[in-house]
mmCIF file of C-alpha atoms in Angstrom:
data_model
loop_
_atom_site.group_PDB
_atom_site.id
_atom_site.type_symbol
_atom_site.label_atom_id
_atom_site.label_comp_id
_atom_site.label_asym_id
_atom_site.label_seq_id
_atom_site.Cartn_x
_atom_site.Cartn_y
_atom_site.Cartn_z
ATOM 1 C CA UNK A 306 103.448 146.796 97.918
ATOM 2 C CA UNK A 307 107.201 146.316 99.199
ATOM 3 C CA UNK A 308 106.082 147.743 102.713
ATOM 4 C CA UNK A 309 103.091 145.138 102.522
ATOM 5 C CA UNK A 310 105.225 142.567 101.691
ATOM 6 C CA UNK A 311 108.361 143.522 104.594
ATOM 7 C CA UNK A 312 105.341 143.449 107.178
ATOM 8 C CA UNK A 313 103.968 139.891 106.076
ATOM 9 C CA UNK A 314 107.730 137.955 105.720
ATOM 10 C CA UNK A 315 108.054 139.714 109.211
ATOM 11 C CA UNK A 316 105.329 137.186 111.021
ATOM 12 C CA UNK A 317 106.834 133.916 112.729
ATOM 13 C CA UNK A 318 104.477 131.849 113.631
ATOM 14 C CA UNK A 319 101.229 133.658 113.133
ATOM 15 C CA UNK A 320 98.392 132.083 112.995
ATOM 16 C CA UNK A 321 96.391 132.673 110.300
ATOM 17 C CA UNK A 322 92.350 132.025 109.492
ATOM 18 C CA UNK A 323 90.861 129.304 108.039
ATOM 19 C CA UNK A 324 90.333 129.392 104.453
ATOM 20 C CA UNK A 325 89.123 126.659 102.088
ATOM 21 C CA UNK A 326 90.239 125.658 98.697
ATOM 22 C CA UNK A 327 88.833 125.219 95.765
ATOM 23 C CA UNK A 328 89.010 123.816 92.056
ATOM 24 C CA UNK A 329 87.795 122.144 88.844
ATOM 25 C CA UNK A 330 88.712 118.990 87.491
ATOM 26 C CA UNK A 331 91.897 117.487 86.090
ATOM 27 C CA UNK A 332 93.499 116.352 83.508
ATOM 28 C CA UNK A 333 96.734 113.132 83.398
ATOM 29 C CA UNK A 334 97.940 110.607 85.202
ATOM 30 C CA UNK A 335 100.634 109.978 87.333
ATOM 31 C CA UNK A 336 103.773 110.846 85.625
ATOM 32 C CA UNK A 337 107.678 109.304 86.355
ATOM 33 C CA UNK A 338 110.257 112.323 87.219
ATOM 34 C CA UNK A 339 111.488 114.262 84.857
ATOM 35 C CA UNK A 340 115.200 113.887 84.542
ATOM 36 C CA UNK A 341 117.078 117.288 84.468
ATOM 37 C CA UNK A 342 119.606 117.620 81.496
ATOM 38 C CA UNK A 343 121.612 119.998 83.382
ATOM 39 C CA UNK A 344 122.561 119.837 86.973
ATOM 40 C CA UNK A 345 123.742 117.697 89.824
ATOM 41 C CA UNK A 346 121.153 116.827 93.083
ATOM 42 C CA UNK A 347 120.326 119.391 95.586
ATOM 43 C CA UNK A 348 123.690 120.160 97.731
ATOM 44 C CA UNK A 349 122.103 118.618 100.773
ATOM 45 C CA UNK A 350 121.613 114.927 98.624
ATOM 46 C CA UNK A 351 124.194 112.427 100.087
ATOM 47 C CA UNK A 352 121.538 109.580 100.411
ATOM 48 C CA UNK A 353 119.698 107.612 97.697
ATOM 49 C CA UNK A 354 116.196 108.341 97.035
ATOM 50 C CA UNK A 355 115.454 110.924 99.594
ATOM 51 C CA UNK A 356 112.265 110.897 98.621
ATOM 52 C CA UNK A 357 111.092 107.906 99.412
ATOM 53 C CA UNK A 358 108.595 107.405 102.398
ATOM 54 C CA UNK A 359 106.831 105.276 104.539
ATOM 55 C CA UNK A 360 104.108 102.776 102.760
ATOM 56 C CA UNK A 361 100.641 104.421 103.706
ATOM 57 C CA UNK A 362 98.172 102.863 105.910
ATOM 58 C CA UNK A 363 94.954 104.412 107.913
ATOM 59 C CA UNK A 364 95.245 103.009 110.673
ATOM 60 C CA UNK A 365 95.140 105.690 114.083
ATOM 61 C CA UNK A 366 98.766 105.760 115.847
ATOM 62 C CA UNK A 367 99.491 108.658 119.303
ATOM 63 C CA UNK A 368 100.212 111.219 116.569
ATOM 64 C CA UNK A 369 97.386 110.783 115.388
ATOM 65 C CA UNK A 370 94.981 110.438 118.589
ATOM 66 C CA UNK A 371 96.639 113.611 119.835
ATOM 67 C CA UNK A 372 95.857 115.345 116.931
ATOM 68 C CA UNK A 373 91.684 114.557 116.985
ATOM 69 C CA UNK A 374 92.255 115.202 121.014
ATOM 70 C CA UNK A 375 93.240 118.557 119.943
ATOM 71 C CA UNK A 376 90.335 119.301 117.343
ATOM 72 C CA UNK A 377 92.370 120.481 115.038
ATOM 73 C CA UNK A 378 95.676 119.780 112.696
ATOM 74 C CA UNK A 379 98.106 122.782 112.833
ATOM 75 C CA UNK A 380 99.650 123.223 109.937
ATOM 76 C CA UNK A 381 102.814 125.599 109.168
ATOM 77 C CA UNK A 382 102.209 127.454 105.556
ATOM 78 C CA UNK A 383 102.948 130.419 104.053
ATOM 79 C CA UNK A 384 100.928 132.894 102.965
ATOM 80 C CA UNK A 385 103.451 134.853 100.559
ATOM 81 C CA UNK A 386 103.810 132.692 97.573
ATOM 82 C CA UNK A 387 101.202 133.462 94.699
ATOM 83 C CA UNK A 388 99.528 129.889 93.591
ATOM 84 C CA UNK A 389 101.019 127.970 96.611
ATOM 85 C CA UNK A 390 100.016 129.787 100.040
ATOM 86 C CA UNK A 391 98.913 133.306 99.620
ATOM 87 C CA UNK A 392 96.088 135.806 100.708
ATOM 88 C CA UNK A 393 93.417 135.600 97.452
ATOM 89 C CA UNK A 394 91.581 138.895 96.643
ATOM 90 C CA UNK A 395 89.005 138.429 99.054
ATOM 91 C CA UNK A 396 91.793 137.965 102.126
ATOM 92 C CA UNK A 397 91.625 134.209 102.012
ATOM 93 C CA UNK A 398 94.085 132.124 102.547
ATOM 94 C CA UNK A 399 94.492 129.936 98.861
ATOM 95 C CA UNK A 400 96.624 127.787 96.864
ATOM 96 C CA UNK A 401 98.139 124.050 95.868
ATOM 97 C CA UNK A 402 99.826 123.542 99.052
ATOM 98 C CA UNK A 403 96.629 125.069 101.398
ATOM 99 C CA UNK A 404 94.636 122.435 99.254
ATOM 100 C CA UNK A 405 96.777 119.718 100.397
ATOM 101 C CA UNK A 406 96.595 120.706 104.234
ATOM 102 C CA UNK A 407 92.774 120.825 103.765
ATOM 103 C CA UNK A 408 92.838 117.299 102.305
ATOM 104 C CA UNK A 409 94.705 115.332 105.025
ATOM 105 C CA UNK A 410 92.689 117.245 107.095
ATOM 106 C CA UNK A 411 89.400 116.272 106.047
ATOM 107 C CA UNK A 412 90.904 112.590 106.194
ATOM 108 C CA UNK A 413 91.570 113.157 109.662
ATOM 109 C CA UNK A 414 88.577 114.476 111.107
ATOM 110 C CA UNK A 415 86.188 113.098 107.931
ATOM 111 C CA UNK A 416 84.602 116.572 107.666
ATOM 112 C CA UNK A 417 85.966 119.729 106.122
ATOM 113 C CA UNK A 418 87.941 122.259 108.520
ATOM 114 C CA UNK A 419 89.269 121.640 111.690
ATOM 115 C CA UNK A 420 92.677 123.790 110.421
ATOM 116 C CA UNK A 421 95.077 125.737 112.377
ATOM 117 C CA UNK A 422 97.100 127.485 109.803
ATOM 118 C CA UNK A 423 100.819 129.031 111.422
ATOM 119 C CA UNK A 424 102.762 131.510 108.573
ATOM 120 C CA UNK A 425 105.954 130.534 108.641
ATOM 121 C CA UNK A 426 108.963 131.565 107.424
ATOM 122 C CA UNK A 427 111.585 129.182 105.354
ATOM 123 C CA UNK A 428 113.970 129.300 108.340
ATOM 124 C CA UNK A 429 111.765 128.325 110.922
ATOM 125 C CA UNK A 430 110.122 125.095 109.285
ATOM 126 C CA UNK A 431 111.739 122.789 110.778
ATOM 127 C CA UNK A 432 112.347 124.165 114.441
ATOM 128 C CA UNK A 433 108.409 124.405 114.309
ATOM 129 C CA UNK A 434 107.857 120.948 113.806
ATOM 130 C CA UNK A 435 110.648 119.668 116.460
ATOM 131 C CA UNK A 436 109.291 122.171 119.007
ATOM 132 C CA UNK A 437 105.297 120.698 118.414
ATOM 133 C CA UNK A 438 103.999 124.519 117.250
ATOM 134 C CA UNK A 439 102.794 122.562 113.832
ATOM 135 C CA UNK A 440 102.099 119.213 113.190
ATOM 136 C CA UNK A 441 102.654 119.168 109.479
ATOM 137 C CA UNK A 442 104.632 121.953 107.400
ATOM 138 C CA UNK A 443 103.308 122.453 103.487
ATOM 139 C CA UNK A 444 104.924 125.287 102.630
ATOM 140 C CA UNK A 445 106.857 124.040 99.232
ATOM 141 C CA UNK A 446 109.461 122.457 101.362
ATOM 142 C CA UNK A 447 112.286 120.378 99.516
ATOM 143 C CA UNK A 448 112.989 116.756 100.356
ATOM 144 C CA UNK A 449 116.805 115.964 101.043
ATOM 145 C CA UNK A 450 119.249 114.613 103.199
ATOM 146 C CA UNK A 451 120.266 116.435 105.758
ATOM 147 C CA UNK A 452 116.526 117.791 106.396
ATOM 148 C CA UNK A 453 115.776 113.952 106.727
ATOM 149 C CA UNK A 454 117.990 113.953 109.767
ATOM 150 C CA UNK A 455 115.968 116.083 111.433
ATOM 151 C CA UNK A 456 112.373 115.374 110.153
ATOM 152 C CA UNK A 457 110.267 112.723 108.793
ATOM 153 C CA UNK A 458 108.896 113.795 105.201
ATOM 154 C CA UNK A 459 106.007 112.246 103.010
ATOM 155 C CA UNK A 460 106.016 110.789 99.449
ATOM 156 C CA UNK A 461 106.827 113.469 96.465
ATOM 157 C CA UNK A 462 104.006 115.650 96.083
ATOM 158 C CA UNK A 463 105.260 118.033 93.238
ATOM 159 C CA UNK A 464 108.891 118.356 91.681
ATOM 160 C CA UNK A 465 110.530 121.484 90.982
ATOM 161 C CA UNK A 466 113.770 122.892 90.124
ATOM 162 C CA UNK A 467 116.392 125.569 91.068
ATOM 163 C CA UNK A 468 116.388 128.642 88.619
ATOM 164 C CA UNK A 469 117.457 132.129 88.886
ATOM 165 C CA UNK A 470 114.915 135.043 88.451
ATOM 166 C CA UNK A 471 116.386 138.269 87.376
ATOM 167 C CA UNK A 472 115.014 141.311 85.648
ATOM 168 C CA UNK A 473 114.477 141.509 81.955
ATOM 169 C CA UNK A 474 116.689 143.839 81.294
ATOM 170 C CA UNK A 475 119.084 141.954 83.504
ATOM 171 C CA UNK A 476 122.316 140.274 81.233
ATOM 172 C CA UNK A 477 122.657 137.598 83.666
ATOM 173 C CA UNK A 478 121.888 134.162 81.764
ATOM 174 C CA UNK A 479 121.565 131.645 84.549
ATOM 175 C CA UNK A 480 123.184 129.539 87.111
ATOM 176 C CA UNK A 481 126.549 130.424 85.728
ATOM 177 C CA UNK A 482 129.454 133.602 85.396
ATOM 178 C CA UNK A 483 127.429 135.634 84.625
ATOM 179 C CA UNK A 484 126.535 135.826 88.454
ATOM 180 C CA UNK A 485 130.127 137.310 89.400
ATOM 181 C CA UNK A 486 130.020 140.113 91.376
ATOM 182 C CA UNK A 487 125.993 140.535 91.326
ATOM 183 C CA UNK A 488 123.761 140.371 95.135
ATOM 184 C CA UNK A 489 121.977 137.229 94.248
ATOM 185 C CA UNK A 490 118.762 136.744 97.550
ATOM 186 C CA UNK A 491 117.915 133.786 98.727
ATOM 187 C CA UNK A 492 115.711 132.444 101.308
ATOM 188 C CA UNK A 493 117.724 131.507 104.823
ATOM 189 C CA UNK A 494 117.357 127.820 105.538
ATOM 190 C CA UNK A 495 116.789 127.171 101.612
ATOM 191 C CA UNK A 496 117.904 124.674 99.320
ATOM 192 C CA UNK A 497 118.648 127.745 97.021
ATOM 193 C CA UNK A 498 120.753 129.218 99.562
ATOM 194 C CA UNK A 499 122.730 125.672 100.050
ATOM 195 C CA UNK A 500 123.561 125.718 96.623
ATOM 196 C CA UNK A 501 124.566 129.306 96.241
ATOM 197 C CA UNK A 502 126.832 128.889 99.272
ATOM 198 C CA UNK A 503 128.500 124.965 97.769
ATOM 199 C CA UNK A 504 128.918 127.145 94.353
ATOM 200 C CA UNK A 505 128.755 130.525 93.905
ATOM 201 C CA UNK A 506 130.220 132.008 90.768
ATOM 202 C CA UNK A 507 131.258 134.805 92.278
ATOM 203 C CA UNK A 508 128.046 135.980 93.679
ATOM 204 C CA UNK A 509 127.560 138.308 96.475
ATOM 205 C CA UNK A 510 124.876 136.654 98.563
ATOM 206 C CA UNK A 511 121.958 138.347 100.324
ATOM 207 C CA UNK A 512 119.874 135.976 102.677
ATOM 208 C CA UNK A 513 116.110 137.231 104.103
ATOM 209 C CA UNK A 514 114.182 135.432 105.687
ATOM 210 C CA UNK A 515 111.577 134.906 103.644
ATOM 211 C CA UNK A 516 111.575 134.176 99.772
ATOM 212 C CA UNK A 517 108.727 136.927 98.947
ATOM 213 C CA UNK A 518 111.318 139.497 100.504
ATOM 214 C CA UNK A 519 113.806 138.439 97.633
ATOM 215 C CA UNK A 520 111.389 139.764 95.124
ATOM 216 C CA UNK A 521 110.584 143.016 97.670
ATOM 217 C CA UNK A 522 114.254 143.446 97.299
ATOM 218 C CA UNK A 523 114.642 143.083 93.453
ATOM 219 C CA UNK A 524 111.883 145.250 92.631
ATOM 220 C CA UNK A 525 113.439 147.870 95.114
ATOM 221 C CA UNK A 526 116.897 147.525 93.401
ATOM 222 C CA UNK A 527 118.757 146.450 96.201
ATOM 223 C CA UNK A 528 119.646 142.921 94.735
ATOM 224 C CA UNK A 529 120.156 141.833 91.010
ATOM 225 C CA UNK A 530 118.613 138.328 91.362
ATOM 226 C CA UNK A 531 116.939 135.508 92.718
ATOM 227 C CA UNK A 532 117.334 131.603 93.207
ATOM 228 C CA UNK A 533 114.438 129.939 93.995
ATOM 229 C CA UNK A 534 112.498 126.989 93.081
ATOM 230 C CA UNK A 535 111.425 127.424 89.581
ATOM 231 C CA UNK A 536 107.599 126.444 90.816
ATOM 232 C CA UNK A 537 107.838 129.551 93.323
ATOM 233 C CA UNK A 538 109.528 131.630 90.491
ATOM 234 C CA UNK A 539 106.839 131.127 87.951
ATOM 235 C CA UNK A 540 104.131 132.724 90.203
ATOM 236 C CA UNK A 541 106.380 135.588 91.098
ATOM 237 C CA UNK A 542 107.076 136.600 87.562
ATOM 238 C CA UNK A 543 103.230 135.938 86.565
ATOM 239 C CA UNK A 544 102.664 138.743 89.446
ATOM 240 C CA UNK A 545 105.902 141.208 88.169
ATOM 241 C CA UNK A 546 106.136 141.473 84.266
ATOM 242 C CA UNK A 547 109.740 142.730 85.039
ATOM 243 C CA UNK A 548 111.194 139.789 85.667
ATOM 244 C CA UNK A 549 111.622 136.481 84.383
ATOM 245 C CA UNK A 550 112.765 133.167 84.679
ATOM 246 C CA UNK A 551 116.624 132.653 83.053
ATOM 247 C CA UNK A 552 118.841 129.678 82.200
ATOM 248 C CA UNK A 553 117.664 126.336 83.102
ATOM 249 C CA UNK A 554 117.159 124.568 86.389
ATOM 250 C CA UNK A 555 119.966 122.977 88.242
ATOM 251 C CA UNK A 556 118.624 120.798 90.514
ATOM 252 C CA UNK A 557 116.001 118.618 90.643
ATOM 253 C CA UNK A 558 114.313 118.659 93.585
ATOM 254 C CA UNK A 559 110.664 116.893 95.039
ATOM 255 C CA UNK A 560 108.418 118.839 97.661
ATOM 256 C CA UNK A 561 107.075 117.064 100.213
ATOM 257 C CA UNK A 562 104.576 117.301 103.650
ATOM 258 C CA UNK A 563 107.402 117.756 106.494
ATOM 259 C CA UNK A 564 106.497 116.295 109.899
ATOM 260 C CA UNK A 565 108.432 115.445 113.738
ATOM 261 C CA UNK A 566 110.484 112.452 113.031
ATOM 262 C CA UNK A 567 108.184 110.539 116.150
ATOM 263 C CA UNK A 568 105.156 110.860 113.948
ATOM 264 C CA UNK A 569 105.496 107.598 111.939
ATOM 265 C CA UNK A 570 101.588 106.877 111.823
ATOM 266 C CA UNK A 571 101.064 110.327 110.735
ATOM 267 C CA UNK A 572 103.164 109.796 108.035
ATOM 268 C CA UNK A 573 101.495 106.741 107.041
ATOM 269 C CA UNK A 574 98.372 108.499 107.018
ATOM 270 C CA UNK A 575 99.416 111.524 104.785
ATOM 271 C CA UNK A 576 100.818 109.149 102.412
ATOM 272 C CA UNK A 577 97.677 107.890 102.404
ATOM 273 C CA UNK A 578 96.044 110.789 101.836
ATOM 274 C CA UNK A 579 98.259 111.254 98.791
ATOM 275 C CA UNK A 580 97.957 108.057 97.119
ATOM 276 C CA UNK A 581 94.099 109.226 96.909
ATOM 277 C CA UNK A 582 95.015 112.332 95.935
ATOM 278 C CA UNK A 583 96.755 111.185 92.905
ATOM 279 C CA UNK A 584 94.394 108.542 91.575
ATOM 280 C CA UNK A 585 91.737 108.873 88.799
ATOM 281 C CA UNK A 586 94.455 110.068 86.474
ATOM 282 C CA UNK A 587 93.045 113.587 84.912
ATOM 283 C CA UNK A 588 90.004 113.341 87.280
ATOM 284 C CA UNK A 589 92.654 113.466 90.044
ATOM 285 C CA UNK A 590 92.196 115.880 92.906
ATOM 286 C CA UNK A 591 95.738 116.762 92.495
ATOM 287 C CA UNK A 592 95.170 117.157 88.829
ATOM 288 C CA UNK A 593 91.819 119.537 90.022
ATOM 289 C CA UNK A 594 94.072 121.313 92.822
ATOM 290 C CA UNK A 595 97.391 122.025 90.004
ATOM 291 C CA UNK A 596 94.286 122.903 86.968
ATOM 292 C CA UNK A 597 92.590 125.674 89.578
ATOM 293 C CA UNK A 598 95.724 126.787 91.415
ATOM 294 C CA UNK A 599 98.769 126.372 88.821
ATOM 295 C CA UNK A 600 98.520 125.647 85.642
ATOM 296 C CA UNK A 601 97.602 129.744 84.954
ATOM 297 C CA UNK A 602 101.115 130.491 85.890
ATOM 298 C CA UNK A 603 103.181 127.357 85.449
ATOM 299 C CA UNK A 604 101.877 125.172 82.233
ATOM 300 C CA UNK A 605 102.590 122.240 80.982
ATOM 301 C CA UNK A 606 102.398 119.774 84.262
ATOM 302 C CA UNK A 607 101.593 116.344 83.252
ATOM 303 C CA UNK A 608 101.028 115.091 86.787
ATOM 304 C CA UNK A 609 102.507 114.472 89.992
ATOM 305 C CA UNK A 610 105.480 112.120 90.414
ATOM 306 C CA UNK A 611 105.406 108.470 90.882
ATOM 307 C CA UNK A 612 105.816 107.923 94.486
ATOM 308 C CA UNK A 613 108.704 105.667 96.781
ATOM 309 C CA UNK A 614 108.426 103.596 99.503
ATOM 310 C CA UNK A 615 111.308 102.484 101.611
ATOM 311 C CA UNK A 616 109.324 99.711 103.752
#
């Protein structure tokens, strides 16, 4: 499995075949945030509401135009985290995040398809969308600040939390001293490795480039933890009964689609997409897209967040 794994996190860029999601139905509406009882905002938060986007529309802008010109939407994804954007049994690509893509994409072109899928790794998400290799990243990509400088970012399409995954037999306890002098992994160009770096407890840290080779790494003994997004960590222990989830979260943090700051009418148009994807409560696609993909491995979801507008 590890040399699997080291060859996939090794791909920039790849593109990848189409693959279509799937799912039952729902169940709950449209919930508010939760509020975190421990922790301050992600490292990179100096603005208020980060999160909030453009008001949607439908209406066809260059970005757009360009996009149907092509015949296709590229979209940068990964394919390494279980639930989210991975290779299913039968070599598919699957998960919340591919059903998303296939969603705005079916709004685009009004017919299922029409998907260029690009693998890429945490590090490279946002010089792919500056450089026009993807037109849209879903790849379980955090919302702040100092991303916002660089790209434009949709409404909230799932909140999550930083947590730290460690071994069962591990005594670490969480965010917190018990991290002295242990290699803690994190992903390079993560939100995970902002806040190791701003606060560190005496960690020694180990950056890769992608957050699957964290768990490579753990299970090969060469580091004694994880921080990742608590989402991402569920499906990684549901795939290694070694390891688990410890302490609480210590951020609270709101994924959304990333996309080239120039593409205002795209982003109009994804929000759009969302705000359909959200409505009908537990009949909700996104309700059908967390039941199918998520809910096995992370329970207890009541619904996506309430979205913000800023116009």
């Amino acid at each position: 499995m590890a040399a699997a794994c080291a060859l996939t996190a090794a791909a920039v860029l790849l593109p990848l075949a189409q693959a279509a999601p799937g799912g039952p139905g729902g169940s709950s509406p449209v919930r508010e945030p939760a509020r975190m009882a421990v922790a301050p905002q992600a490292p990179a938060d100096t603005c208020e509401n980060p999160e909030a986007s453009l008001r949607p529309n439908g209406l066809d802008g260059s970005a757009i135009e360009r996009i149907r010109a092509a015949g296709h939407l590229v979209a940068g994804v990964d394919q390494n985290s279980f639930k989210w954007g991975y290779r299913n049994p039968a070599g598919e690509l699957d998960g919340f995040d591919i059903a998303l893509v296939q969603a705005i994409a079916k709004d685009i072109f009004g017919t299922d398809g029409k998907v260029i899928y690009r693998a890429i790794p945490t590090s490279q998400r946002i010089p792919a969308l500056k450089d026009g290799t993807v037109d849209i990243v879903v790849r379980t990509m955090t919302v702040n600040c100092k991303r916002l400088e660089e790209v434009a970012f949709s409404t909230a399409y799932f909140e999550a939390g930083q947590q730290v995954l460690a071994p069962k037999d591990s005594t670490i306890t969480g965010y917190d001293a018990s991290l002295k002098g242990r290699r803690i992994c994190t992903a390079a160009g993560s939100t995970a490795e902002a806040a190791l770096a701003a606060q560190s407890y005496g960690a020694v840290p180990v950056s890769v480039p992608n957050q699957l080779d964290c768990l490579v790494r753990l299970q090969l003994g060469e580091v004694d933890g994880i921080i990742t997004d608590n989402a991402l960590a569920a499906g990684q222990a549901a795939q290694d009964p070694s390891v688990r989830l410890v302490g609480s979260p210590f951020t609270k943090e709101f994924y959304g689609v990333a996309m080239n700051k120039d593409a205002g009418d795209l982003v109009r148009r994804v929000n759009k997409v969302l705000e359909d994807y959200r409505a009908g409560g537990a009949a909700s696609p996104w309700m059908a897209a967390y039941k199918h993909h998520l809910e096995p491995v992370l329970p207890g979801v009541a619904g996506p967040p309430v979205p913000k507008y800023r116009d």
